Amino acid sequence: MDNVMRLVDAATLDPRITPEQLSTRYGQDDHACSLLAVAEAILNRVPAGVTQWLSAPGVRAMWEEVLTVQEGNHQLSWWSKMITFGIEHPDTLRADRRLARIRQRRREAQFIVTTSVDRPVDGRVRDTALQRLKDAHPQETDSMLDELRRLSGIAGDECLSPGAERLLRLSDERFRDLAAQDVQGRADADELRHPAVLARWYDALVELGSQTFEQIGLETEERNIRAWFAVPDRYLIDTRHDASVEDWAPKLTFLTHLRTRLMERGRLRRAHDLRLFQQVHSPLAQRLRAAYPDEYVRYRQEEPSPAAAPQAGEPRPPHPAAFSGYAEVLHGHAWDVKWIYDGHRVWLDAWHGDDWRKGGRIVVTAARSRNAGKSSWRWSRPNFVFHNRRSRRYTLLSSAEALVTLAAENPAVTPTRYLKAVVPQVREHLEALIPPDGFRWRHPYPSPCGSALDRPKEFHERGLPKGDLSGVAQRRG
């Protein structure tokens, strides 16, 4: 059995190890799980089975939570090195690169978790005719509702346990103190997870986050709450000469673990709401419609027709509009395209076959200006990169037209007329142009519910002529 005690141990695992073997060996070892999650995010050579295991349905929530904690820990490490050694010191830059990779993977894990969650059907939730039917028969509706809640077991789950009742009787200050101790791991407060306590727990966590933000000089805004009280890197850079590591480190660590509690509370709330919808509200709607079909049809006819819901396609991160056209072109010529995003730069990583060293690789990338305000984000001009399989080097292509030609022909060597420059085999150059996981294959943006990628049938049937991409970009942008 392989022991994973250090990050480098993950790179020495059997390349053919399966998710099932990983689950058997490390599923109950929190330390090993944490190391594997970090190694998968920052190392270049980790078995593909590690990625498959971490993103599996039963593990992905833990994966996201581990990366959230590690993101906070590495942000604190980077900031401490910046204060101690300076912003341009090699140790600081190394910590910054590691933080960027973990942050990117955490965002991707969050995306995978979010898109894989089952959600109620919007049309039923917003069914005004059904609500009118409930209002017209309140006693029968209440009777059916009580019966369904009792049969599903939800009514029993929501009954206050002695522990939950005790928590709800606490004063706001004492409840908040208990929530803080739970964040710090100094209290066993499982009753905070009770459905009847979730709302108060959320309010306490938000108040704790707001207080800690104020202690380090930040104002609490709605966007901070949506970001789970993550401290912006720019603020840490601006305050590095005035802030004390000894004073701020406990606060930043507290915010890191508070984020995991907010994530956990959100998952519990969504799971409870989904169960309530599936086992109570949906059967209730079916019973009422069956009991009063004519009345329901009349209410429906009196309501305006609902707007058609948008169709979900391939999930994509923020990107320039033209990138949709580039993805169409690559898909049309049987390239397997993945979207990768680190909050600053977006990549289209396209492979032709299972091994890009043999089958071919094309990368399209652009960066968004960090200095521009949110209302004026600007993307840089895209770079087109082709892997020259004959000399095993990356080459910069001259234009989008070169991308179209090489996507169709996939030559072993870059034609001279399309060659702009050879990418130096230097880490700084490769990291700017090639995705952070550039030497191994993974699926950072899978389609929701494990469905196949969105590749229009008509596109495969007709192909795409060589030439301008503007039409495709306009249709898909």
PDB file of C-alpha atoms in Angstrom, residues 57-236:
ATOM      1  CA  PRO A  57     -20.303  12.476  -6.576  1.00  0.00           C
ATOM      2  CA  GLY A  58     -19.548  11.130  -3.114  1.00  0.00           C
ATOM      3  CA  VAL A  59     -16.223  12.954  -2.732  1.00  0.00           C
ATOM      4  CA  ARG A  60     -16.567  16.262  -4.570  1.00  0.00           C
ATOM      5  CA  ALA A  61     -18.100  18.151  -1.603  1.00  0.00           C
ATOM      6  CA  MET A  62     -15.117  17.158   0.548  1.00  0.00           C
ATOM      7  CA  TRP A  63     -12.809  18.105  -2.350  1.00  0.00           C
ATOM      8  CA  GLU A  64     -14.273  21.607  -2.549  1.00  0.00           C
ATOM      9  CA  GLU A  65     -14.057  22.060   1.217  1.00  0.00           C
ATOM     10  CA  VAL A  66     -10.415  20.917   1.380  1.00  0.00           C
ATOM     11  CA  LEU A  67      -9.430  23.268  -1.445  1.00  0.00           C
ATOM     12  CA  THR A  68     -11.246  26.138   0.290  1.00  0.00           C
ATOM     13  CA  VAL A  69      -9.215  25.591   3.466  1.00  0.00           C
ATOM     14  CA  GLN A  70      -6.003  25.176   1.484  1.00  0.00           C
ATOM     15  CA  GLU A  71      -6.701  28.339  -0.504  1.00  0.00           C
ATOM     16  CA  GLY A  72      -6.971  30.314   2.722  1.00  0.00           C
ATOM     17  CA  ASN A  73      -3.856  28.688   4.192  1.00  0.00           C
ATOM     18  CA  HIS A  74      -1.797  29.343   1.064  1.00  0.00           C
ATOM     19  CA  GLN A  75      -3.051  32.923   0.830  1.00  0.00           C
ATOM     20  CA  LEU A  76      -1.825  33.481   4.377  1.00  0.00           C
ATOM     21  CA  SER A  77       1.512  31.825   3.536  1.00  0.00           C
ATOM     22  CA  TRP A  78       1.948  34.020   0.443  1.00  0.00           C
ATOM     23  CA  TRP A  79       1.099  37.166   2.406  1.00  0.00           C
ATOM     24  CA  SER A  80       3.495  36.263   5.230  1.00  0.00           C
ATOM     25  CA  LYS A  81       6.332  35.686   2.739  1.00  0.00           C
ATOM     26  CA  MET A  82       5.523  38.983   1.017  1.00  0.00           C
ATOM     27  CA  ILE A  83       5.862  40.847   4.313  1.00  0.00           C
ATOM     28  CA  THR A  84       8.997  38.944   5.353  1.00  0.00           C
ATOM     29  CA  PHE A  85      10.938  38.739   2.066  1.00  0.00           C
ATOM     30  CA  GLY A  86       9.302  41.247  -0.286  1.00  0.00           C
ATOM     31  CA  ILE A  87       6.847  41.023  -3.136  1.00  0.00           C
ATOM     32  CA  GLU A  88       9.420  40.031  -5.786  1.00  0.00           C
ATOM     33  CA  HIS A  89      11.319  37.459  -3.726  1.00  0.00           C
ATOM     34  CA  PRO A  90      11.473  33.965  -5.337  1.00  0.00           C
ATOM     35  CA  ASP A  91       9.812  32.379  -2.288  1.00  0.00           C
ATOM     36  CA  THR A  92       6.947  34.894  -2.508  1.00  0.00           C
ATOM     37  CA  LEU A  93       6.507  34.329  -6.239  1.00  0.00           C
ATOM     38  CA  ARG A  94       6.556  30.570  -5.723  1.00  0.00           C
ATOM     39  CA  ALA A  95       3.864  30.857  -3.052  1.00  0.00           C
ATOM     40  CA  ASP A  96       1.845  33.125  -5.353  1.00  0.00           C
ATOM     41  CA  ARG A  97       1.938  30.558  -8.177  1.00  0.00           C
ATOM     42  CA  ARG A  98       0.885  27.770  -5.846  1.00  0.00           C
ATOM     43  CA  LEU A  99      -1.974  29.896  -4.484  1.00  0.00           C
ATOM     44  CA  ALA A 100      -3.150  30.676  -8.031  1.00  0.00           C
ATOM     45  CA  ARG A 101      -3.310  26.991  -8.940  1.00  0.00           C
ATOM     46  CA  ILE A 102      -5.170  26.003  -5.788  1.00  0.00           C
ATOM     47  CA  ARG A 103      -7.594  28.910  -6.238  1.00  0.00           C
ATOM     48  CA  GLN A 104      -8.259  27.930  -9.831  1.00  0.00           C
ATOM     49  CA  ARG A 105      -8.943  24.335  -8.875  1.00  0.00           C
ATOM     50  CA  ARG A 106     -11.191  25.423  -5.996  1.00  0.00           C
ATOM     51  CA  ARG A 107     -13.281  27.467  -8.416  1.00  0.00           C
ATOM     52  CA  GLU A 108     -13.517  24.506 -10.748  1.00  0.00           C
ATOM     53  CA  ALA A 109     -14.507  22.214  -7.864  1.00  0.00           C
ATOM     54  CA  GLN A 110     -17.162  24.727  -6.828  1.00  0.00           C
ATOM     55  CA  PHE A 111     -18.456  24.780 -10.404  1.00  0.00           C
ATOM     56  CA  ILE A 112     -18.597  20.976 -10.533  1.00  0.00           C
ATOM     57  CA  VAL A 113     -20.428  20.776  -7.205  1.00  0.00           C
ATOM     58  CA  THR A 114     -22.888  23.529  -8.155  1.00  0.00           C
ATOM     59  CA  THR A 115     -23.762  22.156 -11.593  1.00  0.00           C
ATOM     60  CA  SER A 116     -24.225  18.615 -10.281  1.00  0.00           C
ATOM     61  CA  VAL A 117     -26.843  19.548  -7.676  1.00  0.00           C
ATOM     62  CA  ASP A 118     -30.387  18.461  -8.504  1.00  0.00           C
ATOM     63  CA  ARG A 119     -32.739  21.423  -8.454  1.00  0.00           C
ATOM     64  CA  PRO A 120     -36.529  21.774  -8.466  1.00  0.00           C
ATOM     65  CA  VAL A 121     -38.134  22.362 -11.831  1.00  0.00           C
ATOM     66  CA  ASP A 122     -38.593  26.118 -12.193  1.00  0.00           C
ATOM     67  CA  GLY A 123     -41.875  25.828 -14.055  1.00  0.00           C
ATOM     68  CA  ARG A 124     -43.556  23.964 -11.203  1.00  0.00           C
ATOM     69  CA  VAL A 125     -42.141  26.298  -8.587  1.00  0.00           C
ATOM     70  CA  ARG A 126     -43.543  29.322 -10.408  1.00  0.00           C
ATOM     71  CA  ASP A 127     -46.884  27.721 -11.263  1.00  0.00           C
ATOM     72  CA  THR A 128     -49.321  30.528 -10.423  1.00  0.00           C
ATOM     73  CA  ALA A 129     -52.338  28.420 -11.381  1.00  0.00           C
ATOM     74  CA  LEU A 130     -51.355  25.811  -8.822  1.00  0.00           C
ATOM     75  CA  GLN A 131     -51.073  28.474  -6.131  1.00  0.00           C
ATOM     76  CA  ARG A 132     -54.563  29.699  -6.971  1.00  0.00           C
ATOM     77  CA  LEU A 133     -55.786  26.122  -6.628  1.00  0.00           C
ATOM     78  CA  LYS A 134     -54.189  25.898  -3.170  1.00  0.00           C
ATOM     79  CA  ASP A 135     -55.773  29.199  -2.132  1.00  0.00           C
ATOM     80  CA  ALA A 136     -59.202  27.984  -3.300  1.00  0.00           C
ATOM     81  CA  HIS A 137     -59.006  24.801  -1.190  1.00  0.00           C
ATOM     82  CA  PRO A 138     -56.942  25.714   1.902  1.00  0.00           C
ATOM     83  CA  GLN A 139     -58.252  23.058   4.285  1.00  0.00           C
ATOM     84  CA  GLU A 140     -57.752  20.184   1.872  1.00  0.00           C
ATOM     85  CA  THR A 141     -54.322  21.525   0.937  1.00  0.00           C
ATOM     86  CA  ASP A 142     -53.256  21.689   4.581  1.00  0.00           C
ATOM     87  CA  SER A 143     -54.546  18.172   5.209  1.00  0.00           C
ATOM     88  CA  MET A 144     -52.636  16.745   2.219  1.00  0.00           C
ATOM     89  CA  LEU A 145     -49.542  18.695   3.219  1.00  0.00           C
ATOM     90  CA  ASP A 146     -49.544  17.318   6.762  1.00  0.00           C
ATOM     91  CA  GLU A 147     -50.064  13.787   5.493  1.00  0.00           C
ATOM     92  CA  LEU A 148     -47.227  13.994   2.963  1.00  0.00           C
ATOM     93  CA  ARG A 149     -44.829  15.508   5.489  1.00  0.00           C
ATOM     94  CA  ARG A 150     -45.662  12.707   7.917  1.00  0.00           C
ATOM     95  CA  LEU A 151     -45.288   9.941   5.306  1.00  0.00           C
ATOM     96  CA  SER A 152     -41.983  11.329   3.991  1.00  0.00           C
ATOM     97  CA  GLY A 153     -40.473  11.626   7.452  1.00  0.00           C
ATOM     98  CA  ILE A 154     -39.671  15.291   6.970  1.00  0.00           C
ATOM     99  CA  ALA A 155     -42.100  16.304   9.703  1.00  0.00           C
ATOM    100  CA  GLY A 156     -40.177  14.129  12.145  1.00  0.00           C
ATOM    101  CA  ASP A 157     -36.832  15.529  11.010  1.00  0.00           C
ATOM    102  CA  GLU A 158     -38.042  19.073  11.546  1.00  0.00           C
ATOM    103  CA  CYS A 159     -39.348  18.394  15.038  1.00  0.00           C
ATOM    104  CA  LEU A 160     -37.155  20.174  17.515  1.00  0.00           C
ATOM    105  CA  SER A 161     -34.742  17.857  19.294  1.00  0.00           C
ATOM    106  CA  PRO A 162     -33.766  18.801  22.857  1.00  0.00           C
ATOM    107  CA  GLY A 163     -30.413  20.073  21.587  1.00  0.00           C
ATOM    108  CA  ALA A 164     -31.926  22.157  18.803  1.00  0.00           C
ATOM    109  CA  GLU A 165     -34.521  23.592  21.150  1.00  0.00           C
ATOM    110  CA  ARG A 166     -31.759  24.554  23.576  1.00  0.00           C
ATOM    111  CA  LEU A 167     -29.836  26.345  20.798  1.00  0.00           C
ATOM    112  CA  LEU A 168     -32.895  28.312  19.699  1.00  0.00           C
ATOM    113  CA  ARG A 169     -33.454  29.484  23.279  1.00  0.00           C
ATOM    114  CA  LEU A 170     -29.918  30.926  23.528  1.00  0.00           C
ATOM    115  CA  SER A 171     -29.442  34.661  23.325  1.00  0.00           C
ATOM    116  CA  ASP A 172     -27.985  36.033  20.082  1.00  0.00           C
ATOM    117  CA  GLU A 173     -24.624  36.651  21.709  1.00  0.00           C
ATOM    118  CA  ARG A 174     -24.321  33.162  23.202  1.00  0.00           C
ATOM    119  CA  PHE A 175     -25.496  31.534  19.967  1.00  0.00           C
ATOM    120  CA  ARG A 176     -22.934  33.548  18.009  1.00  0.00           C
ATOM    121  CA  ASP A 177     -20.194  32.529  20.443  1.00  0.00           C
ATOM    122  CA  LEU A 178     -21.140  28.881  20.007  1.00  0.00           C
ATOM    123  CA  ALA A 179     -21.019  29.250  16.212  1.00  0.00           C
ATOM    124  CA  ALA A 180     -17.571  30.856  16.515  1.00  0.00           C
ATOM    125  CA  GLN A 181     -16.324  27.978  18.681  1.00  0.00           C
ATOM    126  CA  ASP A 182     -17.662  25.533  16.081  1.00  0.00           C
ATOM    127  CA  VAL A 183     -15.760  27.389  13.332  1.00  0.00           C
ATOM    128  CA  GLN A 184     -12.584  27.117  15.413  1.00  0.00           C
ATOM    129  CA  GLY A 185     -13.184  23.425  16.135  1.00  0.00           C
ATOM    130  CA  ARG A 186     -13.420  24.059  19.876  1.00  0.00           C
ATOM    131  CA  ALA A 187     -17.040  22.932  20.329  1.00  0.00           C
ATOM    132  CA  ASP A 188     -19.103  19.905  19.363  1.00  0.00           C
ATOM    133  CA  ALA A 189     -22.234  21.605  18.031  1.00  0.00           C
ATOM    134  CA  ASP A 190     -23.867  19.093  15.699  1.00  0.00           C
ATOM    135  CA  GLU A 191     -27.300  20.520  16.496  1.00  0.00           C
ATOM    136  CA  LEU A 192     -26.354  23.575  14.408  1.00  0.00           C
ATOM    137  CA  ARG A 193     -27.035  21.303  11.397  1.00  0.00           C
ATOM    138  CA  HIS A 194     -30.655  20.699  12.426  1.00  0.00           C
ATOM    139  CA  PRO A 195     -33.097  21.990   9.745  1.00  0.00           C
ATOM    140  CA  ALA A 196     -34.828  24.266  12.252  1.00  0.00           C
ATOM    141  CA  VAL A 197     -31.511  25.906  13.234  1.00  0.00           C
ATOM    142  CA  LEU A 198     -30.024  26.436   9.763  1.00  0.00           C
ATOM    143  CA  ALA A 199     -31.457  29.945   9.299  1.00  0.00           C
ATOM    144  CA  ARG A 200     -30.162  31.212  12.638  1.00  0.00           C
ATOM    145  CA  TRP A 201     -26.794  29.526  12.052  1.00  0.00           C
ATOM    146  CA  TYR A 202     -26.440  31.378   8.742  1.00  0.00           C
ATOM    147  CA  ASP A 203     -27.226  34.736  10.353  1.00  0.00           C
ATOM    148  CA  ALA A 204     -24.631  34.067  13.062  1.00  0.00           C
ATOM    149  CA  LEU A 205     -21.962  33.114  10.519  1.00  0.00           C
ATOM    150  CA  VAL A 206     -22.605  36.254   8.457  1.00  0.00           C
ATOM    151  CA  GLU A 207     -22.376  38.405  11.568  1.00  0.00           C
ATOM    152  CA  LEU A 208     -19.110  36.732  12.593  1.00  0.00           C
ATOM    153  CA  GLY A 209     -17.682  37.265   9.127  1.00  0.00           C
ATOM    154  CA  SER A 210     -18.746  40.914   9.142  1.00  0.00           C
ATOM    155  CA  GLN A 211     -17.138  41.506  12.537  1.00  0.00           C
ATOM    156  CA  THR A 212     -13.867  39.915  11.437  1.00  0.00           C
ATOM    157  CA  PHE A 213     -13.881  41.917   8.212  1.00  0.00           C
ATOM    158  CA  GLU A 214     -14.236  45.117  10.231  1.00  0.00           C
ATOM    159  CA  GLN A 215     -11.321  44.089  12.453  1.00  0.00           C
ATOM    160  CA  ILE A 216      -8.990  43.990   9.437  1.00  0.00           C
ATOM    161  CA  GLY A 217     -10.393  47.193   7.967  1.00  0.00           C
ATOM    162  CA  LEU A 218     -12.806  45.888   5.335  1.00  0.00           C
ATOM    163  CA  GLU A 219     -16.453  46.838   4.941  1.00  0.00           C
ATOM    164  CA  THR A 220     -18.993  44.067   4.566  1.00  0.00           C
ATOM    165  CA  GLU A 221     -20.860  44.253   1.262  1.00  0.00           C
ATOM    166  CA  GLU A 222     -23.206  41.847  -0.464  1.00  0.00           C
ATOM    167  CA  ARG A 223     -20.422  40.707  -2.790  1.00  0.00           C
ATOM    168  CA  ASN A 224     -18.278  39.791   0.237  1.00  0.00           C
ATOM    169  CA  ILE A 225     -21.042  37.578   1.579  1.00  0.00           C
ATOM    170  CA  ARG A 226     -21.491  35.949  -1.833  1.00  0.00           C
ATOM    171  CA  ALA A 227     -17.725  35.291  -1.865  1.00  0.00           C
ATOM    172  CA  TRP A 228     -17.920  33.722   1.624  1.00  0.00           C
ATOM    173  CA  PHE A 229     -15.825  36.515   3.158  1.00  0.00           C
ATOM    174  CA  ALA A 230     -12.728  35.817   1.070  1.00  0.00           C
ATOM    175  CA  VAL A 231     -10.149  38.585   1.616  1.00  0.00           C
ATOM    176  CA  PRO A 232      -9.033  40.128  -1.722  1.00  0.00           C
ATOM    177  CA  ASP A 233      -5.339  39.705  -2.570  1.00  0.00           C
ATOM    178  CA  ARG A 234      -5.152  43.349  -3.592  1.00  0.00           C
ATOM    179  CA  TYR A 235      -6.174  44.452  -0.102  1.00  0.00           C
ATOM    180  CA  LEU A 236      -3.452  42.302   1.461  1.00  0.00           C
TER     181      LEU A 236
END
